[in-house]
MMTF fields as JSON, N, C-alpha, C and O atoms, coordinates in Angstrom:
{
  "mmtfVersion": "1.0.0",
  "mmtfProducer": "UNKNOWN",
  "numBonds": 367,
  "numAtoms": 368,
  "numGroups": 92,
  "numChains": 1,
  "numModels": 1,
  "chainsPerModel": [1],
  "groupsPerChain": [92],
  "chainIdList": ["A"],
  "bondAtomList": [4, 2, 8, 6, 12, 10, 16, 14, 20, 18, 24, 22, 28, 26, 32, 30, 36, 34, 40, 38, 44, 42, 48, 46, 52, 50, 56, 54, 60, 58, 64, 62, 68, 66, 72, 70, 76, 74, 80, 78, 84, 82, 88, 86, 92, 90, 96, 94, 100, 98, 104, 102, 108, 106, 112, 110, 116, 114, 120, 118, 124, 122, 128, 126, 132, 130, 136, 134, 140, 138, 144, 142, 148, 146, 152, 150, 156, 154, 160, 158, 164, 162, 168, 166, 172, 170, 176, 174, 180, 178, 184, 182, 188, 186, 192, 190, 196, 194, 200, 198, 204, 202, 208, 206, 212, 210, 216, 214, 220, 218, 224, 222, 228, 226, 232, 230, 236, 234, 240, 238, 244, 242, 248, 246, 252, 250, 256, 254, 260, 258, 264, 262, 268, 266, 272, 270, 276, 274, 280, 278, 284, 282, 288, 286, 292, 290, 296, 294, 300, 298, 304, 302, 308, 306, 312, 310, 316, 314, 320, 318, 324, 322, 328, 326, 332, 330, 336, 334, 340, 338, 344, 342, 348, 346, 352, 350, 356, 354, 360, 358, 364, 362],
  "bondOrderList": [1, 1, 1, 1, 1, 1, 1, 1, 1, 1, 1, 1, 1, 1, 1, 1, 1, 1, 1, 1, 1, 1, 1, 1, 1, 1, 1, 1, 1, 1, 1, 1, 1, 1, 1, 1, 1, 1, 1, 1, 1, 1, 1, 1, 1, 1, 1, 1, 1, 1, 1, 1, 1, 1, 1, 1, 1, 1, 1, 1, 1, 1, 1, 1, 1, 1, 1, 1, 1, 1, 1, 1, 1, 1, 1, 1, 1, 1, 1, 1, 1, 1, 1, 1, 1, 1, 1, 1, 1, 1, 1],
  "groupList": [{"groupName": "UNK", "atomNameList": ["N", "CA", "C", "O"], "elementList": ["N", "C", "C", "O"], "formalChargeList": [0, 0, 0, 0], "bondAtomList": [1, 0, 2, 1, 3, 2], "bondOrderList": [1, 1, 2], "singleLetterCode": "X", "chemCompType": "L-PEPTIDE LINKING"}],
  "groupTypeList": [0, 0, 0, 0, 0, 0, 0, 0, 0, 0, 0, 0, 0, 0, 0, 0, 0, 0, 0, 0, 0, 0, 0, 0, 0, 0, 0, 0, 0, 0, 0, 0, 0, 0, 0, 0, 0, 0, 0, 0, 0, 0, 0, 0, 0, 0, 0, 0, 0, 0, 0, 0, 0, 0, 0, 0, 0, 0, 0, 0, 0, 0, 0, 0, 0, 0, 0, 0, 0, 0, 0, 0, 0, 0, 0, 0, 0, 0, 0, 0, 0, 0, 0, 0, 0, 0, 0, 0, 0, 0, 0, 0],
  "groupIdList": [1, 2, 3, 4, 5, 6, 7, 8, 9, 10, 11, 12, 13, 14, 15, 16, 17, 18, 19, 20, 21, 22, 23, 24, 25, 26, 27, 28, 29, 30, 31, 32, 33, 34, 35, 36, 37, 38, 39, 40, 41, 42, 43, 44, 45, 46, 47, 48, 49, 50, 51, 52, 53, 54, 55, 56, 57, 58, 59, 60, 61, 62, 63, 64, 65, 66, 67, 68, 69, 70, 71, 72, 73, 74, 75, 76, 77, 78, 79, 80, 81, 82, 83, 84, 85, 86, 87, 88, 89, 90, 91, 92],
  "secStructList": [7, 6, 6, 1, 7, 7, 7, 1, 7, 1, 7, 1, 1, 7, 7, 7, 7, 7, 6, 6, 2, 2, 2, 2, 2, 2, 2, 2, 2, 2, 2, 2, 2, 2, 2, 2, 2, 2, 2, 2, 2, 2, 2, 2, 2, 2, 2, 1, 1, 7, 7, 7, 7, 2, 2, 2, 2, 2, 2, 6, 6, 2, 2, 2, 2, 2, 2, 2, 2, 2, 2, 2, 2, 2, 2, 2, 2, 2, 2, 2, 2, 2, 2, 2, 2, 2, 2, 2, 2, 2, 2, 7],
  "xCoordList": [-5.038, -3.784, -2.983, -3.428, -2.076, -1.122, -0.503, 0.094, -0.737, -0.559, -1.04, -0.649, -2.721, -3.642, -3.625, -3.277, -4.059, -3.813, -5.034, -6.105, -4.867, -5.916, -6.738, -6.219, -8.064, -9.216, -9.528, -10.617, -9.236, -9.412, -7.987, -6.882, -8.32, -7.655, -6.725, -7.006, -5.031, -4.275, -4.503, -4.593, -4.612, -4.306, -5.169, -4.871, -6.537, -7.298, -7.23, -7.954, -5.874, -5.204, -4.232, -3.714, -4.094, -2.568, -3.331, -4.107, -2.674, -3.482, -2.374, -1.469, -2.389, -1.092, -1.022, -0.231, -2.325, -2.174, -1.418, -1.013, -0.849, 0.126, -0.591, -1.676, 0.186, -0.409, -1.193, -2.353, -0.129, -1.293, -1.558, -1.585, -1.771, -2.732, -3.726, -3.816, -5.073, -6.277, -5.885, -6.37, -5.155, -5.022, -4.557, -5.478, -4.069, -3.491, -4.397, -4.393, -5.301, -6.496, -7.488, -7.981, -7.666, -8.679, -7.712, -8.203, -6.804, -5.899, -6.291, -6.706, -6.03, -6.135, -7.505, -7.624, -8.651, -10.517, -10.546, -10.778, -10.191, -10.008, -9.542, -10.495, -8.275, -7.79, -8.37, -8.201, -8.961, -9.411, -11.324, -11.724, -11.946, -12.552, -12.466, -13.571, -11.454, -10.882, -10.268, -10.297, -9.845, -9.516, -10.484, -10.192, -11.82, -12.725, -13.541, -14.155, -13.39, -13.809, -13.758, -14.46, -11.994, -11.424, -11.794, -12.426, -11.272, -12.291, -13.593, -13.694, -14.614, -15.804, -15.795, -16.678, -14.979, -15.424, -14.287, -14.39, -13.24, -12.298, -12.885, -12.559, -13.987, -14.631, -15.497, -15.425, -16.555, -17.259, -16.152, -16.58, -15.395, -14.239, -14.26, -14.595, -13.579, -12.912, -14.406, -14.444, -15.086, -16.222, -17.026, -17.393, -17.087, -16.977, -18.647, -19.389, -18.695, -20.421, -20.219, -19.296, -21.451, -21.378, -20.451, -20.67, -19.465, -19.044, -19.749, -20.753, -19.366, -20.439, -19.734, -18.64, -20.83, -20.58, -19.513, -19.068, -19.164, -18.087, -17.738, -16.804, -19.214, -19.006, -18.326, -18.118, -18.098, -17.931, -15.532, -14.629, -15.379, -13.976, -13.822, -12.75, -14.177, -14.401, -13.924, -12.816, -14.88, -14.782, -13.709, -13.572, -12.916, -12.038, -10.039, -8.908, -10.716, -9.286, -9.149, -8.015, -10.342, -10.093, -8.811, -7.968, -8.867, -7.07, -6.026, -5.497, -5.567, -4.774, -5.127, -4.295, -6.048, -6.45, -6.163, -5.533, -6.634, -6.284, -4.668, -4.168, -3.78, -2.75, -1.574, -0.594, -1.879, -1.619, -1.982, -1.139, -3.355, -3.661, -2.94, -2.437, -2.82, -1.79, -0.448, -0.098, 0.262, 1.438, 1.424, 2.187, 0.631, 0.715, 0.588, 0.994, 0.056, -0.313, 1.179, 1.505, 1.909, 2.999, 4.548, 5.493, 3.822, 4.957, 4.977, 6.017, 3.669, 2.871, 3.708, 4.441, 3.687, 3.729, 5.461, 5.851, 6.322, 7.516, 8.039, 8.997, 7.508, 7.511, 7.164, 7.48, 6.535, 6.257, 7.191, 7.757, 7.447, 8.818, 10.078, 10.925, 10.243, 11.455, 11.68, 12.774, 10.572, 10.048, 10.415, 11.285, 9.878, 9.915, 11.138, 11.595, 11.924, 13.741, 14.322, 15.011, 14.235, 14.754, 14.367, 15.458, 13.715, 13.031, 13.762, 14.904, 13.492, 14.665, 15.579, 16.006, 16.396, 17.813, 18.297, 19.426, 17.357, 17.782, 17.485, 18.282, 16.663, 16.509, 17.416, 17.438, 18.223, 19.175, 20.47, 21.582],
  "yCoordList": [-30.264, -30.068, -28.948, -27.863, -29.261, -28.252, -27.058, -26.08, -27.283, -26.253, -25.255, -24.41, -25.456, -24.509, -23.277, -23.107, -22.062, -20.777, -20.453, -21.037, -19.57, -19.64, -18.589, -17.947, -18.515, -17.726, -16.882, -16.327, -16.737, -15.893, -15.312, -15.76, -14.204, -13.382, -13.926, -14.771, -13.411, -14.591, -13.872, -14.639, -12.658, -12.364, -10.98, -9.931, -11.09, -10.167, -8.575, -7.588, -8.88, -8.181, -7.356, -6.332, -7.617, -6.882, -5.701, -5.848, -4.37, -3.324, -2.488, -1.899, -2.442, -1.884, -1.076, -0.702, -0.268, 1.207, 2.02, 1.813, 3.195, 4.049, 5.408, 5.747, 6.022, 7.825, 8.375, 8.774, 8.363, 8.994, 8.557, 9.145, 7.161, 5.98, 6.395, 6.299, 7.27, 7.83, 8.961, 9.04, 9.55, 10.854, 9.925, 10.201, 9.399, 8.93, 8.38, 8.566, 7.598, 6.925, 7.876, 7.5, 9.209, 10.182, 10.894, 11.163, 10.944, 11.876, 10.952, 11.4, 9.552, 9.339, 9.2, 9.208, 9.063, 9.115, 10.249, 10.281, 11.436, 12.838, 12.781, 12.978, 12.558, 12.842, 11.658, 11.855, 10.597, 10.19, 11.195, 11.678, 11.141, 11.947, 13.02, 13.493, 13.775, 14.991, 14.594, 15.444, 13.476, 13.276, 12.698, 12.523, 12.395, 11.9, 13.496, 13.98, 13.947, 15.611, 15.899, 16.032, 15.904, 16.643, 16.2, 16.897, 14.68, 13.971, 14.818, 15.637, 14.178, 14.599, 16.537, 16.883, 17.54, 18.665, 19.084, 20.106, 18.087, 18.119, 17.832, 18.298, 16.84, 15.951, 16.806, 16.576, 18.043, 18.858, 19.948, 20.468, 20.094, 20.638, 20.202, 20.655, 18.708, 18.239, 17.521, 17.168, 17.541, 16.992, 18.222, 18.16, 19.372, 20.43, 20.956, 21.913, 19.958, 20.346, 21.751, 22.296, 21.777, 23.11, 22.86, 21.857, 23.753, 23.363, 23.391, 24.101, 22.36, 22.837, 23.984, 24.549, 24.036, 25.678, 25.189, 24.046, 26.36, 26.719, 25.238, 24.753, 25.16, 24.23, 22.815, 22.11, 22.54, 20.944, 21.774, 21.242, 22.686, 23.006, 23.135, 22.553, 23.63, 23.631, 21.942, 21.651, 21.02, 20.239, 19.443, 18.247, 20.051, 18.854, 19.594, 19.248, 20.905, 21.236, 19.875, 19.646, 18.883, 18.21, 17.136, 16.717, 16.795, 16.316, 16.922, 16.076, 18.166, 18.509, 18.481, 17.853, 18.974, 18.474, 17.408, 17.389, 16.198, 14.85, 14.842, 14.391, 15.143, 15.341, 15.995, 15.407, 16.832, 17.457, 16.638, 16.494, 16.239, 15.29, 14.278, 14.259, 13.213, 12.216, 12.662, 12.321, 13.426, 14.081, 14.09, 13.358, 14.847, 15.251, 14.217, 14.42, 12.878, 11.387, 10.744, 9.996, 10.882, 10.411, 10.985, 10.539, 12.329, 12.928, 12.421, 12.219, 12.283, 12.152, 11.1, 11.174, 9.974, 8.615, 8.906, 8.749, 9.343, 8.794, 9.536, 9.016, 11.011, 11.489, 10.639, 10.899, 9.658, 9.087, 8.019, 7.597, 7.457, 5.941, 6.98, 6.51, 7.699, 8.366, 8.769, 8.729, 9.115, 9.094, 8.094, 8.032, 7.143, 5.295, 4.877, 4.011, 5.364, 4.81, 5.497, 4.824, 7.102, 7.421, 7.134, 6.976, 7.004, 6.155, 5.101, 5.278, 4.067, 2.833, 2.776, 1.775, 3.458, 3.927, 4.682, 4.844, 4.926, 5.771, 4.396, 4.243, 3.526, 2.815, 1.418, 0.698, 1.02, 0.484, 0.732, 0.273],
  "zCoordList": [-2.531, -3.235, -2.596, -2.222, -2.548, -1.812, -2.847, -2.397, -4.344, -5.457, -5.856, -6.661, -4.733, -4.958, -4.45, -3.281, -5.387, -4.477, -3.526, -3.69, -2.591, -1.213, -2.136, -3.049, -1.767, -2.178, -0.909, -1.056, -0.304, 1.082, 1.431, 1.127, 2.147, 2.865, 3.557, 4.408, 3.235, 4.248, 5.556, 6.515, 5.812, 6.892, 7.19, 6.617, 8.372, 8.329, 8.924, 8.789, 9.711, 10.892, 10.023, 10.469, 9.31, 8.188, 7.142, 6.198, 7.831, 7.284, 6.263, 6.855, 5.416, 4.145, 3.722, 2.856, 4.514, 3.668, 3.979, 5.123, 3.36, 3.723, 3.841, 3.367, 4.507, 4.727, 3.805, 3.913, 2.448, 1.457, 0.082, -0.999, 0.511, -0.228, -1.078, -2.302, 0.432, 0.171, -1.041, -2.17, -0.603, -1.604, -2.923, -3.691, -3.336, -4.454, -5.306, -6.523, -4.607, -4.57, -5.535, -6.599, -4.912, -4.564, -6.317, -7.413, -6.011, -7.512, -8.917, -9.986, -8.566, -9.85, -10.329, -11.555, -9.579, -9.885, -10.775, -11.983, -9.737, -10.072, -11.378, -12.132, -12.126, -13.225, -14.291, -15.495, -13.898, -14.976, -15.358, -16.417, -14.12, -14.759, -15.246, -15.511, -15.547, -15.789, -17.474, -18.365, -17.649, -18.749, -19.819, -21.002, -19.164, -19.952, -19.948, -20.898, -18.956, -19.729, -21.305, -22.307, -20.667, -21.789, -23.107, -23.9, -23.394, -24.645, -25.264, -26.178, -24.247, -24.533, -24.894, -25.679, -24.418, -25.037, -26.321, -26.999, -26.467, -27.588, -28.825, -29.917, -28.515, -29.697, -30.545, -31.752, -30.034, -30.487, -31.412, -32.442, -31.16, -32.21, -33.55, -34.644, -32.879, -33.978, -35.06, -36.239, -34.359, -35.352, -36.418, -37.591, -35.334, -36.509, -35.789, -36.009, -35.01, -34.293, -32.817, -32.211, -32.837, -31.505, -30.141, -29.461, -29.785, -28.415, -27.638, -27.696, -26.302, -24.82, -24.115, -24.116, -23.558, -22.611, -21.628, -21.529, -20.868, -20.267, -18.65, -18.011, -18.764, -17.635, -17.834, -16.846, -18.669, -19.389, -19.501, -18.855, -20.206, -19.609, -18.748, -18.585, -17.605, -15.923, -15.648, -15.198, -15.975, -15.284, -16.091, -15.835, -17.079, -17.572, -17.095, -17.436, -16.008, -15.045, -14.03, -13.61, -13.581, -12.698, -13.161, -12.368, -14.623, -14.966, -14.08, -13.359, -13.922, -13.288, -11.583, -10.928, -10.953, -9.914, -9.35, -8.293, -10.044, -9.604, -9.809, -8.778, -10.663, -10.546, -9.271, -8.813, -9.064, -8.057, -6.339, -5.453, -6.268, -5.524, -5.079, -3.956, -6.069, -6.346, -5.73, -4.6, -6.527, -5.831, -4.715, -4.085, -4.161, -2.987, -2.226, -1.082, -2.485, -1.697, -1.873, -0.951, -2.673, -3.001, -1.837, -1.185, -2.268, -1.326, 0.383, 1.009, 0.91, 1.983, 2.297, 3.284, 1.465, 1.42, 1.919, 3.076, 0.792, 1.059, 2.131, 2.704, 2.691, 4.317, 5.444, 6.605, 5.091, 6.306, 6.19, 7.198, 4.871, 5.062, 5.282, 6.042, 5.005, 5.539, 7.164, 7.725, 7.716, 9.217, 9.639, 10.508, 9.158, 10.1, 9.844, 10.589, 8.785, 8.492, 9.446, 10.212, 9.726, 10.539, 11.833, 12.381, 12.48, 13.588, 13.59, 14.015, 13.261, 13.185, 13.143, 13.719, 12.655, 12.678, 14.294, 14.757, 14.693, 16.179, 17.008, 17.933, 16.896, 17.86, 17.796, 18.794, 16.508, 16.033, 17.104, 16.844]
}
């Protein structure tokens, strides 16, 4: 049938990643585990039971971490399409 969609790779040679893909990639892991931190040492509050020690807030700064990360993959990203526009534009 010609309606059917392909189950394979159209094209193995076609690479899409951008400069700072990885970092963006790498920011948002970062901030979700950072936000499941936060949960987990918010919850001992609000339940009225013992907080965890200091290390469990430590690890729920990685929210902002991964934040910052991200950004910074973003910024990466549109420095380099701004690079290749201007590039093209000179050789135009």
């Amino acid at each position: 049938m010609s309606g059917e969609t392909p189950t394979g790779p159209v094209s193995d040679s076609v690479d899409d990643s951008a400069p700072g893909d990885g970092l963006v990639k790498a920011g948002v892991v970062l901030f979700a585990v950072g936000a499941l931190a936060t949960l987990v040492t918010v919850a001992p509050l609000l339940l009225g039971t013992d907080p965890f020690p200091t290390v469990a807030y430590l690890v729920s700064m990685l929210m902002g971490v991964g934040f910052a990360v991200a950004a910074a993959g973003v910024l990466r990203s549109a420095a380099a399409q701004r690079r290749q526009a201007r590039g093209g534009r000179r050789t135009a």
